[in-house]
Coordinates of C-alpha atoms and ligand atoms in Angstrom, one line a residue:
X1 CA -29.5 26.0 -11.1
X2 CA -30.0 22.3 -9.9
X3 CA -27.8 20.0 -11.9
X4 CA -28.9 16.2 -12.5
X5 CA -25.9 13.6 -12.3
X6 CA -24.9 11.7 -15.1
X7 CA -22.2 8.7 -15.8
X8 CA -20.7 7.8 -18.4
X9 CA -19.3 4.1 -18.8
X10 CA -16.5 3.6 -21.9
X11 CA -14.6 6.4 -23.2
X12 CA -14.5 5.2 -27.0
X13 CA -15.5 7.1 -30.1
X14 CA -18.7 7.8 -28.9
X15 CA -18.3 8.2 -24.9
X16 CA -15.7 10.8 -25.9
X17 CA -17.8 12.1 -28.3
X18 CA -20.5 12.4 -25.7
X19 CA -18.3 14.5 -23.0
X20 CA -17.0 16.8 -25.6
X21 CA -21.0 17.8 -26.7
X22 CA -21.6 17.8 -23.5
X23 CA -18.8 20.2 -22.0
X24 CA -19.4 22.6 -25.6
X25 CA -22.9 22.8 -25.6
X26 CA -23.6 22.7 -21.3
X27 CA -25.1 26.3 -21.3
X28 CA -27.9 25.5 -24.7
X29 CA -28.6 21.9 -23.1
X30 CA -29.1 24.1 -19.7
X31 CA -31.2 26.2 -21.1
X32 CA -33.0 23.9 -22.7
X33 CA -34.0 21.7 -19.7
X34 CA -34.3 24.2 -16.8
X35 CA -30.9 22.1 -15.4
X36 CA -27.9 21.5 -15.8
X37 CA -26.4 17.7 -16.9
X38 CA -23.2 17.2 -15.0
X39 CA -21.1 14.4 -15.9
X40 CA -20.0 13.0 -12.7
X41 CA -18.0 9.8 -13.2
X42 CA -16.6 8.5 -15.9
X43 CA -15.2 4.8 -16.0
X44 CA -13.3 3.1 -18.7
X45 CA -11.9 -0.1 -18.6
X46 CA -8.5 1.5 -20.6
X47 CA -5.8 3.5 -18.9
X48 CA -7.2 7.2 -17.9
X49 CA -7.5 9.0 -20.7
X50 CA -6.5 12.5 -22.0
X51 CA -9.9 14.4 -21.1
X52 CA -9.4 17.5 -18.7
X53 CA -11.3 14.8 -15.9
X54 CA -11.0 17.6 -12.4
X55 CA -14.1 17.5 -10.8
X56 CA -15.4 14.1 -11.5
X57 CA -14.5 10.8 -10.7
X58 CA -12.6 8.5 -12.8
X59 CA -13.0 4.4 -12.0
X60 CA -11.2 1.3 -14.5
X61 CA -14.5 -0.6 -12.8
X62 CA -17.1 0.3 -15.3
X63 CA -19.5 -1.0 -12.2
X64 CA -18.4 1.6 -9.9
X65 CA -20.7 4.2 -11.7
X66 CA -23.7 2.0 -11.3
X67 CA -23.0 1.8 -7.2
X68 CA -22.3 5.5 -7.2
X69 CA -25.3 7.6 -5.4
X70 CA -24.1 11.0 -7.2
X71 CA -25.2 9.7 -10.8
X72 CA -28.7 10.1 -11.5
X73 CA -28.0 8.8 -15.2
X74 CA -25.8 5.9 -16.5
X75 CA -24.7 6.1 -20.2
X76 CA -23.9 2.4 -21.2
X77 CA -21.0 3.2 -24.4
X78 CA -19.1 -0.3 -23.6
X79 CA -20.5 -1.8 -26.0
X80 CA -21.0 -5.6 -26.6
X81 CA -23.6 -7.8 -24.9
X82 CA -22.2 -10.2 -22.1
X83 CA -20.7 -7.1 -19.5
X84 CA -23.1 -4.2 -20.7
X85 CA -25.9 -6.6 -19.6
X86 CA -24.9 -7.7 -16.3
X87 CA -23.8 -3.3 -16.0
X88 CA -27.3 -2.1 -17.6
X89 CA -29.1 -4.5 -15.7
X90 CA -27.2 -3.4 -12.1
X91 CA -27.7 0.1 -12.9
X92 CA -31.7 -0.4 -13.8
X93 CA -31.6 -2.6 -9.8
X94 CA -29.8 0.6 -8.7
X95 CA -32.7 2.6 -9.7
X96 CA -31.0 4.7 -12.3
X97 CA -32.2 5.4 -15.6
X98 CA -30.1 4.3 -18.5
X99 CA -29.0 5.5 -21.6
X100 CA -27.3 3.1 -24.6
X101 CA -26.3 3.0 -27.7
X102 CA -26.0 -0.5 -28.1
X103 CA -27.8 -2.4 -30.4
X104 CA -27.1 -5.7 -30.2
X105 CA -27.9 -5.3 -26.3
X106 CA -31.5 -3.6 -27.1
X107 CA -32.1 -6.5 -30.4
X108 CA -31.4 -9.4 -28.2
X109 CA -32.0 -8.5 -24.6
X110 CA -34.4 -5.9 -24.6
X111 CA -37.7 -7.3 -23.8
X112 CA -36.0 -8.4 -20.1
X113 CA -33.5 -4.8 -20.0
X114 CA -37.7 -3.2 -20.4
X115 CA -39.1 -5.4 -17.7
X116 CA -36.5 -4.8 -15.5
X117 CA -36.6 -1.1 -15.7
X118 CA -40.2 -0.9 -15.5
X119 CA -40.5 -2.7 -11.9
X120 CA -37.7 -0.7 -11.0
X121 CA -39.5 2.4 -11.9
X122 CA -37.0 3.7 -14.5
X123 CA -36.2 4.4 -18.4
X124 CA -33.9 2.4 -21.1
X125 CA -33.6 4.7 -23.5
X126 CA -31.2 4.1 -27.0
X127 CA -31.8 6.6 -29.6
X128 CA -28.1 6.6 -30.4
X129 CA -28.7 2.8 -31.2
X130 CA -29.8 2.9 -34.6
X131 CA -28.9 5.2 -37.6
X132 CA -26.4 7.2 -35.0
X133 CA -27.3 10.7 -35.4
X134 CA -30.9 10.3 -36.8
X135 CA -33.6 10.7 -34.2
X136 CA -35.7 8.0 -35.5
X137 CA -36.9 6.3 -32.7
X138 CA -38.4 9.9 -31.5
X139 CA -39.6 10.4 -34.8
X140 CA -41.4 7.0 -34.6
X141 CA -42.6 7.2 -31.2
X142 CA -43.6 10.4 -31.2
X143 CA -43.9 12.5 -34.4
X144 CA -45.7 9.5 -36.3
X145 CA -47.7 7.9 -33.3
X146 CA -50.7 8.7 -35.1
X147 CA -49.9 6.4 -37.9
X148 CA -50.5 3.1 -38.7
X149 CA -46.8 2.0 -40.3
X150 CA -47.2 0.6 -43.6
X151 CA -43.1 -0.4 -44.0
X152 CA -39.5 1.1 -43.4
X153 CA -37.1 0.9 -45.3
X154 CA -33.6 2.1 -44.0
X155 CA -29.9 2.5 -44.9
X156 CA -29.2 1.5 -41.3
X157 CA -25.0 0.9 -41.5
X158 CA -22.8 3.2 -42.5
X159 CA -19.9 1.0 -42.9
X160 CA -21.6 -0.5 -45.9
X161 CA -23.1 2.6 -48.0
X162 CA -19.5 4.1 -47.3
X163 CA -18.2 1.1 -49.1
X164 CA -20.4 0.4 -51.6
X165 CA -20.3 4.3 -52.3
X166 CA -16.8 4.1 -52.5
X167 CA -16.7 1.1 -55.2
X168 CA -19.1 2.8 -57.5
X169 CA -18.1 6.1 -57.7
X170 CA -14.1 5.8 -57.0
X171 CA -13.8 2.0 -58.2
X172 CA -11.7 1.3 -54.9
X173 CA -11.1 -2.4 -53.4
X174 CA -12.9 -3.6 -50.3
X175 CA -10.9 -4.1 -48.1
X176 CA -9.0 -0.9 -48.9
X177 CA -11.8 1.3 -48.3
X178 CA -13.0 -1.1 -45.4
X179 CA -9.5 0.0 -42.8
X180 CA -10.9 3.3 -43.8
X181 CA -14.2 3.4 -42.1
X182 CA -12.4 1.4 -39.5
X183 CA -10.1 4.3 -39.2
X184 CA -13.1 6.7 -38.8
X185 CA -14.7 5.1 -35.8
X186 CA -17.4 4.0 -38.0
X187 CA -16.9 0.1 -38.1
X188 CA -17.4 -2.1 -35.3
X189 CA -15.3 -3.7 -33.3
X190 CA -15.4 -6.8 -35.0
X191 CA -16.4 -5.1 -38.9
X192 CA -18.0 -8.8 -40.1
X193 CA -21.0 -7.0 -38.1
X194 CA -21.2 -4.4 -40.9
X195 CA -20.6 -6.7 -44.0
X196 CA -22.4 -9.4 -43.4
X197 CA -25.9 -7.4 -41.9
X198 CA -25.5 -8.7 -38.4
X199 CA -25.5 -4.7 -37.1
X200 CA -28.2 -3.8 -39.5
X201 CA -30.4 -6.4 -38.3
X202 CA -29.8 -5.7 -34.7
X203 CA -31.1 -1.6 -35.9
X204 CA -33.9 -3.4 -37.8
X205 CA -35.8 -5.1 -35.2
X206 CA -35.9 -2.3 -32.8
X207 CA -37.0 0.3 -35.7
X208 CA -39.7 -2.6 -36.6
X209 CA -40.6 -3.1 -32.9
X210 CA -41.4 0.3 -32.2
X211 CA -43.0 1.0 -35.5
X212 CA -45.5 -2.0 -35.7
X213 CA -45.7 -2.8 -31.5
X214 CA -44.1 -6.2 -32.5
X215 CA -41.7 -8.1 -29.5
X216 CA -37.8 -7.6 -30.4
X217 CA -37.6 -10.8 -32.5
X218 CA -33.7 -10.8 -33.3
X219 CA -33.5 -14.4 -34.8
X220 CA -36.3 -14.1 -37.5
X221 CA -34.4 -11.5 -39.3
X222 CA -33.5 -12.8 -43.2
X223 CA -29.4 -11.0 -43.0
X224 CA -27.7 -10.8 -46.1
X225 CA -24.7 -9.1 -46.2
X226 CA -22.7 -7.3 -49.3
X227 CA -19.8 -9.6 -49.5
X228 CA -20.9 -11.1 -52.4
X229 CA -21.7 -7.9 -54.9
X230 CA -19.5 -7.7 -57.9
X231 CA -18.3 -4.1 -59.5
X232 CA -20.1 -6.0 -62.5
X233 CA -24.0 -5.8 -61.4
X234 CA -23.0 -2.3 -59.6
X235 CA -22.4 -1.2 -63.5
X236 CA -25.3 -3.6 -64.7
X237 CA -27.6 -2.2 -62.1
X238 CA -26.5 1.8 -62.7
X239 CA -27.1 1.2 -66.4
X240 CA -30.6 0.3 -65.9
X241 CA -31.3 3.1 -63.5
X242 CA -30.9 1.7 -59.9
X243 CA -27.9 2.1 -57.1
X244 CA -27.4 -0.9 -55.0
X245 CA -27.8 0.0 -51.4
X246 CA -27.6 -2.6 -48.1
X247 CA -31.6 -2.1 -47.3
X248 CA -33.2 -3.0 -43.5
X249 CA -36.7 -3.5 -44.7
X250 CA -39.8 -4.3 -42.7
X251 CA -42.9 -4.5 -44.2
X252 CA -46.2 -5.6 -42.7
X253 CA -48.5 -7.5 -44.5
X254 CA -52.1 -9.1 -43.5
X255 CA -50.2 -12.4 -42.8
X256 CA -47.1 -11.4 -41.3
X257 CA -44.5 -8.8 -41.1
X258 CA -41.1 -9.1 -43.4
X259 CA -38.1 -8.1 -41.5
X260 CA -34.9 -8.7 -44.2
X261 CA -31.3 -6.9 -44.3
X262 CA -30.1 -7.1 -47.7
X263 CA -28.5 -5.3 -50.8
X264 CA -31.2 -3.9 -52.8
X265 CA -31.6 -2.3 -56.2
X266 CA -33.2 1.2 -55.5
X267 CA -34.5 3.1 -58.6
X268 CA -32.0 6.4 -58.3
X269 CA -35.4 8.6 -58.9
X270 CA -36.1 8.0 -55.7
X271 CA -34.0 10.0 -52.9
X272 CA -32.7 7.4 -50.5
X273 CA -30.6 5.8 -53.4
X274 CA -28.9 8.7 -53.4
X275 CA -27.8 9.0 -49.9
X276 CA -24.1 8.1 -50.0
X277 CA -21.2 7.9 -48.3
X278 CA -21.3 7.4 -44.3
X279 CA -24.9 8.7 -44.1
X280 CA -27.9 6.9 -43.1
X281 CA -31.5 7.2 -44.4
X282 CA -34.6 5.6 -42.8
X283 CA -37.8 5.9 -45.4
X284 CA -41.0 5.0 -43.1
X285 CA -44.4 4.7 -44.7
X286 CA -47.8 5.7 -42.2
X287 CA -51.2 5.6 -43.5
X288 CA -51.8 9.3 -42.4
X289 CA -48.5 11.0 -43.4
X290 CA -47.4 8.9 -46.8
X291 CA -43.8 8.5 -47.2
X292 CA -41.4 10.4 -44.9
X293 CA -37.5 10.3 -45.0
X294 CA -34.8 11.3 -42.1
X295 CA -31.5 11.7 -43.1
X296 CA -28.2 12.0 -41.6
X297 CA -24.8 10.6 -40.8
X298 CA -24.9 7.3 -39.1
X299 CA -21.8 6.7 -37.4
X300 CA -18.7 8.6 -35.8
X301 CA -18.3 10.4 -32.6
X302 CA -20.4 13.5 -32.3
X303 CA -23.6 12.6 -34.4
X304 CA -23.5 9.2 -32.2
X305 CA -23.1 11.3 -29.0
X306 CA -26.3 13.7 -30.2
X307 CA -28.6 10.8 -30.1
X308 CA -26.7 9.8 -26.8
X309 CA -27.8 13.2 -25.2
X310 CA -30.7 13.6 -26.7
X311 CA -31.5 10.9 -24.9
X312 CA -30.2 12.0 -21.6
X313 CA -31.8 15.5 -21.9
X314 CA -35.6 13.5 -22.6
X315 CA -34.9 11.8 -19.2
X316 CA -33.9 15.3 -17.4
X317 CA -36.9 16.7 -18.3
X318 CA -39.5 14.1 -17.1
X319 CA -37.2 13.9 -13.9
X320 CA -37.4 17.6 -13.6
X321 CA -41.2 17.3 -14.0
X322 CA -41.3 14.5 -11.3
X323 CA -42.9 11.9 -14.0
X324 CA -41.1 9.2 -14.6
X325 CA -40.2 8.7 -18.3
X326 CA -41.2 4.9 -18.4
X327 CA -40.2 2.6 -21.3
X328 CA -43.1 4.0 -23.8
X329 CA -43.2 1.3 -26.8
X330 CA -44.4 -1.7 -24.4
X331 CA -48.0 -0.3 -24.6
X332 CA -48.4 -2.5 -27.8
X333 CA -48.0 -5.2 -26.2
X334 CA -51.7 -7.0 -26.0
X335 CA -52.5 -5.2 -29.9
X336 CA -53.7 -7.7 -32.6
X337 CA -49.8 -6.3 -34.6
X338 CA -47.9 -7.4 -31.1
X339 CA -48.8 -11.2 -32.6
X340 CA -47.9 -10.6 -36.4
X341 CA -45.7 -13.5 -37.5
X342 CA -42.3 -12.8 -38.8
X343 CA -42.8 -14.2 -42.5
X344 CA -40.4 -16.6 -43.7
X345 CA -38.1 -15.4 -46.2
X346 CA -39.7 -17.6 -49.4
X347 CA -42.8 -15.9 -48.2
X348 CA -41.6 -12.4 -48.9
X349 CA -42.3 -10.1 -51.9
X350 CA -40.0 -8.3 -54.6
X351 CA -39.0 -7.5 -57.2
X352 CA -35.2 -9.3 -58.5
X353 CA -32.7 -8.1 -60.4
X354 CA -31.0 -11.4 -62.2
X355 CA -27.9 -12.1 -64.3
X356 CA -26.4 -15.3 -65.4
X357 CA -23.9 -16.4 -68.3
X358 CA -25.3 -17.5 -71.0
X359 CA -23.9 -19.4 -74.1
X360 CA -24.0 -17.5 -77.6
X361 CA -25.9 -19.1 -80.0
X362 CA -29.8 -19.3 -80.7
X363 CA -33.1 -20.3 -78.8
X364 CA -30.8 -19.6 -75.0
X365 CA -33.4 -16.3 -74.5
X366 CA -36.4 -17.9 -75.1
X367 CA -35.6 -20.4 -73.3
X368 CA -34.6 -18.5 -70.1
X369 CA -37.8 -16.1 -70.9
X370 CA -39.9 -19.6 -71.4
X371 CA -39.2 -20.6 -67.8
X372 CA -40.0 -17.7 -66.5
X373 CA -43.3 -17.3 -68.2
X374 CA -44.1 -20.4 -67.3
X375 CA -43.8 -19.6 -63.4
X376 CA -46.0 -16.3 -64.0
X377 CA -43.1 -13.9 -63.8
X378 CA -42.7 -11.0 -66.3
X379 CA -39.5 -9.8 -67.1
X380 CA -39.4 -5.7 -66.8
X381 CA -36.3 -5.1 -68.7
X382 CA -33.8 -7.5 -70.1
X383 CA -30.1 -6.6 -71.3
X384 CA -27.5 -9.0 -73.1
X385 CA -23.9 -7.7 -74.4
X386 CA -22.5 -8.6 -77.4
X387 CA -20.1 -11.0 -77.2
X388 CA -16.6 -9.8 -77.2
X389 CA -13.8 -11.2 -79.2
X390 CA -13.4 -15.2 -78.7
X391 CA -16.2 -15.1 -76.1
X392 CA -18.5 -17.9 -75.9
X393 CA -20.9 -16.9 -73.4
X394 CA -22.3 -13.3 -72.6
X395 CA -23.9 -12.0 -69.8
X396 CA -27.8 -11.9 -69.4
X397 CA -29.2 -9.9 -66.9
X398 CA -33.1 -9.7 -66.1
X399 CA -35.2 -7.3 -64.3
X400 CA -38.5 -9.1 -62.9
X401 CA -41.7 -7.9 -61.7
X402 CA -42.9 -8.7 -57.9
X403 CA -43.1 -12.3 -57.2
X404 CA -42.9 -14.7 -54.2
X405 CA -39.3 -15.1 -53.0
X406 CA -39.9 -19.1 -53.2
X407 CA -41.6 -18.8 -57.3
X408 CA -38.5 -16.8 -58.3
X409 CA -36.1 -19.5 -56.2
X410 CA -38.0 -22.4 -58.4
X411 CA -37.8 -20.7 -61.3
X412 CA -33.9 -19.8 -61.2
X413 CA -33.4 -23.4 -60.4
X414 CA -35.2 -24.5 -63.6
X415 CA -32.7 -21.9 -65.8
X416 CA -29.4 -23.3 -64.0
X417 CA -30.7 -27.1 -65.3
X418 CA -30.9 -25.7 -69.0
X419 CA -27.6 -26.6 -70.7
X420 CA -26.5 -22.9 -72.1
X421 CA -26.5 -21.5 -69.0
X422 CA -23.3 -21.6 -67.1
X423 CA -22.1 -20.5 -63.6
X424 CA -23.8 -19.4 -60.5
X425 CA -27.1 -16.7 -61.5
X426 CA -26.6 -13.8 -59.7
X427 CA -29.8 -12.8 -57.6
X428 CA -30.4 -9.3 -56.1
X429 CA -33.9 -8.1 -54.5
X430 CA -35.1 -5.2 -56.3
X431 CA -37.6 -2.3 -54.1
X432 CA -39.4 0.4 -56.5
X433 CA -40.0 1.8 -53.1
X434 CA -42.8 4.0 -54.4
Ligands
HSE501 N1 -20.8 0.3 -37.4 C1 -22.0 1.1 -37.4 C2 -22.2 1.6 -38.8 C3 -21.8 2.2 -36.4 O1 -21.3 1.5 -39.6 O2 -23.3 2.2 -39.1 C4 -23.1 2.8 -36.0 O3 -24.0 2.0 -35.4

């Protein structure tokens, strides 16, 4: 049996994750290709590392594997954006096809990575980039091509719903549960990408540029991260029948397309709020199918390295055929959705979840509900605690209906003016998804 040559540069969580699947599973992914993969050369800017490595090459210079004729394959794992682009973009002049999981290279430099791999005749390809072990860009590209997307909306970092899981159910402290997930290989590097949105948002545009044919548009992303979420509106917001989950949500409209990473309430009826833990969920919307949801775990060695090869195996099999895979998503490029405007954040809209302090004494509700009638917005559901012994003020909290980010902005600046209302109001979007 022929064998098609493949290296692999980084040796991390998911590089090592990749050779294991690939040593355990060689005869099934064989079998299932006509060929075998055969990892070549391996580089890793670390000392050589504990693998069984006879029979292939080993290099510190990740760039030796781009110059070496036996790989048919490189698998960028390095991660980061300034050396895995100079070493993606060598390996594309090279004329070898590439494999990544790196998202913050495919988000910010993709739309040059494509053009350089299409004059050189070759693939990018980065399943493992977003939602680790889900195949959602296949599912997008391939299983839903018929449809016209209406919205995604996606647990898309696993650092997060492993945190925010953790807080609800086991009432732990951040930064506690945080050294965990970095413990498990499933934080980044540098984990204020997973707190504050910056990874999600990076997994967000290329799921929206796939599904709607719009360019990679990393800097029009509204980010929001879930620094700021109190125990008290995870309790407020479970009462009232929602889990708070860190949401990538794109949504196309007539004018524009929303692309926002935030914490959202998500009505627990519906099964994406109850995907916990580590796990990832992308919810995608096509005219033809309705609502579709693909599940799995997001992060961590092995379901990272099943995207990785999955990946690898899509590329053997078009080689094998003597096509050449090409880099399929830039045939939207001259559609009427390819020039869809990323919508401002004021123009977005949702629902919001509110709550704010409010003093104890009579007239404080109607006021509040006064100056929200008079911006058009109807309150849902409304809770207020009694007050507990010498308390003053008591908590308010407000469920709206769907209004203009910018009329619910106005409107919460008109409650702070009003004289019984004390401290910051609390804000958090609100999806029925339905
Ligand atoms: N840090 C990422 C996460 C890893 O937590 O989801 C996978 O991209």
């Amino acid at each position: 049996m022929e064998s098609l040559k493949v290296g692999i540069c980084g040796l991390g969580t998911v590089g090592g994750g990749t050779f294991d699947v690939l040593t355990r599973n060689a005869e099934e992914i064989a079998a299932r290709i006509g060929c075998r993969i055969q990892v070549s050369h391996i580089a890793s800017r670390r000392a050589k590392p504990q693998y069984e490595l006879s029979g292939l090459r080993f290099s510190e210079d990740v760039f030796a594997v781009c110059d070496d004729p036996d790989v048919d394959i490189v698998v960028e794992l390095i991660g980061g954006t300034s050396l895995a682009r100079e070493l993606v973009s060598r390996a594309i002049s090279r004329g070898k096809h590439v494999v990544t999981a790196n998202k913050a290279l495919i988000a910010e430099y993709g739309g040059q990575l494509f053009a350089e791999a299409v004059a050189n005749k070759v693939t990018i390809a980065f399943e493992a980039a977003v939602a680790g072990g889900i195949p959602i860009i296949g599912a997008l590209r391939e299983g839903l091509a018929a449809n016209r997307v209406h919205c995604l909306a996606g647990i898309i970092n696993g650092t997060t719903n492993f945190i925010l899981t953790e807080m609800r159910d086991k009432g732990r402290d951040f930064a506690d549960v945080l050294k965990e997930a970095q413990a498990l290989g499933y934080a980044e590097a540098d984990p204020t990408f997973d707190i504050e949105g910056i990874d999600a948002a990076h997994k967000l545009v290329i799921l929206a540029s796939i599904a709607f044919g719009i360019p990679l548009q990393c800097d029009k992303v509204f980010n929001e991260g879930i620094g700021e979420i109190q125990p008290i509106d995870v309790h407020y917001a479970s009462e009232l029948g929602y889990n708070i989950k860190h949401l990538g949500l794109a949504v196309r409209r007539d004018q524009g397309v929303e692309l926002r990473v935030h914490p959202t309430l998500v009505p627990k009826s519906q099964l994406i709020a109850n995907v916990d833990g580590v796990m990832n969920a992308v919810l995608v919307k096509g005219d033809a199918v309705g609502a579709t949801l693909y599940c799995g775990a997001g992060a961590g060695a092995e379901p990272t390295a099943s995207s990785v090869i999955a990946d690898i195996v899509h590329i053997a099999r078009s080689v094998r055929n003597g096509r050449a895979p090409g880099v399929p998503h830039l045939g939207f490029a001259n559609t009427q959705a390819a020039n869809l405007p990323i919508l401002p954040i004021e123009d977005i809209e949702s629902s919001y979840y509110l709550r704010m302090s409010a003093e104890d004494k009579p007239g404080v509700l109607s006021q509040v509900c006064q100056v929200l009638s008079e911006a058009g917005i109807s309150i849902e559901a409304l809770v207020q605690r009694e007050p507990q012994l010498n308390e003053s003020q008591v908590p308010v909290i407000l469920l709206t209906n769907i209004v203009r980010e910018r009329d619910i902005n106005s409107a919460i600046a008109k409650i702070h003016e009003l004289e019984s209302i004390h401290q910051q109001i609390v804000k958090i979007r609100l999806e029925a998804l339905g």
